[in-house]
């Protein structure tokens, strides 16, 4: 567990800094910086699978949401796939979304 001062500088100096983040709204590659690896390589992630398209008056299911932590040890890039929501389809059937993927971690679609 982290201390508050790991993220926000203490009065008079010391402590950590404000956490940095990368947000993906389209598929791509996450490449850790050497500074991140030198600082211990610890990252937090949140991955959301694409939601299902509902039918008529019924809504579809949302994609799974995964939270977790990983410790990275190299600057090797990691593939990121953003799962699209369910496409428009017939009014009588649901259309599933697609999984979202961060390296080896997959968040299931709705």
mmCIF file of C-alpha atoms in Angstrom:
data_model
loop_
_atom_site.group_PDB
_atom_site.id
_atom_site.type_symbol
_atom_site.label_atom_id
_atom_site.label_comp_id
_atom_site.label_asym_id
_atom_site.label_seq_id
_atom_site.Cartn_x
_atom_site.Cartn_y
_atom_site.Cartn_z
ATOM 1 C CA UNK A 1 0.000 0.000 0.000
ATOM 2 C CA UNK A 2 1.279 3.449 -0.893
ATOM 3 C CA UNK A 3 1.536 6.434 1.387
ATOM 4 C CA UNK A 4 -0.228 9.661 0.498
ATOM 5 C CA UNK A 5 3.172 11.338 0.164
ATOM 6 C CA UNK A 6 4.177 8.834 -2.517
ATOM 7 C CA UNK A 7 1.816 10.703 -4.830
ATOM 8 C CA UNK A 8 1.694 14.286 -3.587
ATOM 9 C CA UNK A 9 4.728 16.285 -2.468
ATOM 10 C CA UNK A 10 4.981 16.928 1.252
ATOM 11 C CA UNK A 11 5.139 20.524 2.508
ATOM 12 C CA UNK A 12 8.715 21.722 2.340
ATOM 13 C CA UNK A 13 9.731 19.110 -0.243
ATOM 14 C CA UNK A 14 10.077 15.380 -0.217
ATOM 15 C CA UNK A 15 7.339 12.889 -0.935
ATOM 16 C CA UNK A 16 6.554 11.728 -4.400
ATOM 17 C CA UNK A 17 4.926 13.457 -7.326
ATOM 18 C CA UNK A 18 1.548 13.480 -8.962
ATOM 19 C CA UNK A 19 0.960 10.131 -10.680
ATOM 20 C CA UNK A 20 1.175 10.042 -14.454
ATOM 21 C CA UNK A 21 -1.262 8.151 -16.619
ATOM 22 C CA UNK A 22 -1.870 7.056 -20.179
ATOM 23 C CA UNK A 23 -5.423 6.902 -21.486
ATOM 24 C CA UNK A 24 -6.222 4.912 -24.613
ATOM 25 C CA UNK A 25 -9.393 5.680 -26.571
ATOM 26 C CA UNK A 26 -8.141 3.759 -29.610
ATOM 27 C CA UNK A 27 -5.990 0.648 -29.954
ATOM 28 C CA UNK A 28 -2.238 1.196 -29.923
ATOM 29 C CA UNK A 29 0.927 0.384 -27.997
ATOM 30 C CA UNK A 30 1.919 1.287 -24.447
ATOM 31 C CA UNK A 31 5.688 1.695 -24.213
ATOM 32 C CA UNK A 32 7.015 2.212 -20.677
ATOM 33 C CA UNK A 33 9.698 4.837 -20.268
ATOM 34 C CA UNK A 34 13.086 4.019 -18.777
ATOM 35 C CA UNK A 35 12.245 6.486 -15.980
ATOM 36 C CA UNK A 36 9.207 4.340 -15.088
ATOM 37 C CA UNK A 37 11.305 1.165 -15.015
ATOM 38 C CA UNK A 38 14.013 2.915 -12.947
ATOM 39 C CA UNK A 39 11.332 4.016 -10.452
ATOM 40 C CA UNK A 40 10.273 0.395 -9.854
ATOM 41 C CA UNK A 41 8.003 -0.180 -12.859
ATOM 42 C CA UNK A 42 4.802 -0.409 -10.803
ATOM 43 C CA UNK A 43 1.651 0.522 -12.715
ATOM 44 C CA UNK A 44 -2.075 0.415 -12.013
ATOM 45 C CA UNK A 45 -4.472 -0.414 -14.828
ATOM 46 C CA UNK A 46 -8.191 -0.230 -15.519
ATOM 47 C CA UNK A 47 -9.513 -2.103 -18.574
ATOM 48 C CA UNK A 48 -13.136 -1.967 -19.744
ATOM 49 C CA UNK A 49 -14.558 -4.405 -22.299
ATOM 50 C CA UNK A 50 -16.858 -3.166 -25.066
ATOM 51 C CA UNK A 51 -20.552 -3.152 -24.168
ATOM 52 C CA UNK A 52 -23.304 -5.137 -25.829
ATOM 53 C CA UNK A 53 -25.907 -3.505 -28.051
ATOM 54 C CA UNK A 54 -29.360 -4.009 -26.575
ATOM 55 C CA UNK A 55 -32.610 -4.691 -28.376
ATOM 56 C CA UNK A 56 -35.643 -2.434 -28.759
ATOM 57 C CA UNK A 57 -36.461 -1.163 -25.283
ATOM 58 C CA UNK A 58 -33.928 -3.410 -23.537
ATOM 59 C CA UNK A 59 -30.433 -2.179 -22.827
ATOM 60 C CA UNK A 60 -27.368 -4.281 -23.483
ATOM 61 C CA UNK A 61 -24.835 -5.547 -20.969
ATOM 62 C CA UNK A 62 -21.790 -3.453 -20.130
ATOM 63 C CA UNK A 63 -18.306 -4.841 -20.591
ATOM 64 C CA UNK A 64 -16.341 -6.176 -17.636
ATOM 65 C CA UNK A 65 -14.169 -3.712 -15.704
ATOM 66 C CA UNK A 66 -10.780 -4.946 -14.454
ATOM 67 C CA UNK A 67 -8.528 -3.111 -12.002
ATOM 68 C CA UNK A 68 -5.103 -4.320 -11.038
ATOM 69 C CA UNK A 69 -1.391 -3.706 -10.667
ATOM 70 C CA UNK A 70 1.611 -4.949 -12.591
ATOM 71 C CA UNK A 71 5.341 -4.423 -12.169
ATOM 72 C CA UNK A 72 7.052 -3.826 -15.494
ATOM 73 C CA UNK A 73 10.705 -4.715 -15.924
ATOM 74 C CA UNK A 74 11.530 -3.492 -19.428
ATOM 75 C CA UNK A 75 10.687 -0.784 -21.939
ATOM 76 C CA UNK A 76 9.262 -3.324 -24.384
ATOM 77 C CA UNK A 77 5.992 -2.085 -25.886
ATOM 78 C CA UNK A 78 2.704 -3.706 -24.899
ATOM 79 C CA UNK A 79 -0.243 -4.014 -27.305
ATOM 80 C CA UNK A 80 -3.470 -2.274 -26.263
ATOM 81 C CA UNK A 81 -6.751 -3.254 -27.919
ATOM 82 C CA UNK A 82 -9.869 -1.191 -27.270
ATOM 83 C CA UNK A 83 -12.943 -3.407 -27.558
ATOM 84 C CA UNK A 84 -15.678 -1.787 -29.633
ATOM 85 C CA UNK A 85 -19.261 -1.808 -28.442
ATOM 86 C CA UNK A 86 -21.826 -4.031 -30.114
ATOM 87 C CA UNK A 87 -22.696 -2.957 -33.649
ATOM 88 C CA UNK A 88 -26.187 -2.096 -34.782
ATOM 89 C CA UNK A 89 -28.093 -5.246 -35.637
ATOM 90 C CA UNK A 90 -31.588 -6.574 -35.886
ATOM 91 C CA UNK A 91 -34.047 -5.225 -33.320
ATOM 92 C CA UNK A 92 -34.732 -8.769 -32.119
ATOM 93 C CA UNK A 93 -31.214 -9.777 -31.086
ATOM 94 C CA UNK A 94 -28.390 -8.473 -28.978
ATOM 95 C CA UNK A 95 -25.055 -7.802 -30.611
ATOM 96 C CA UNK A 96 -22.072 -8.495 -28.315
ATOM 97 C CA UNK A 97 -19.206 -6.074 -27.915
ATOM 98 C CA UNK A 98 -15.525 -6.951 -28.174
ATOM 99 C CA UNK A 99 -12.910 -7.688 -25.517
ATOM 100 C CA UNK A 100 -10.427 -5.010 -24.457
ATOM 101 C CA UNK A 101 -6.842 -6.212 -24.035
ATOM 102 C CA UNK A 102 -3.722 -4.826 -22.340
ATOM 103 C CA UNK A 103 -0.798 -7.159 -23.084
ATOM 104 C CA UNK A 104 -1.743 -10.533 -21.563
ATOM 105 C CA UNK A 105 -4.771 -9.156 -19.646
ATOM 106 C CA UNK A 106 -8.235 -9.377 -21.204
ATOM 107 C CA UNK A 107 -11.433 -7.681 -20.045
ATOM 108 C CA UNK A 108 -14.499 -9.503 -21.375
ATOM 109 C CA UNK A 109 -17.065 -7.753 -23.528
ATOM 110 C CA UNK A 110 -20.744 -7.377 -22.633
#
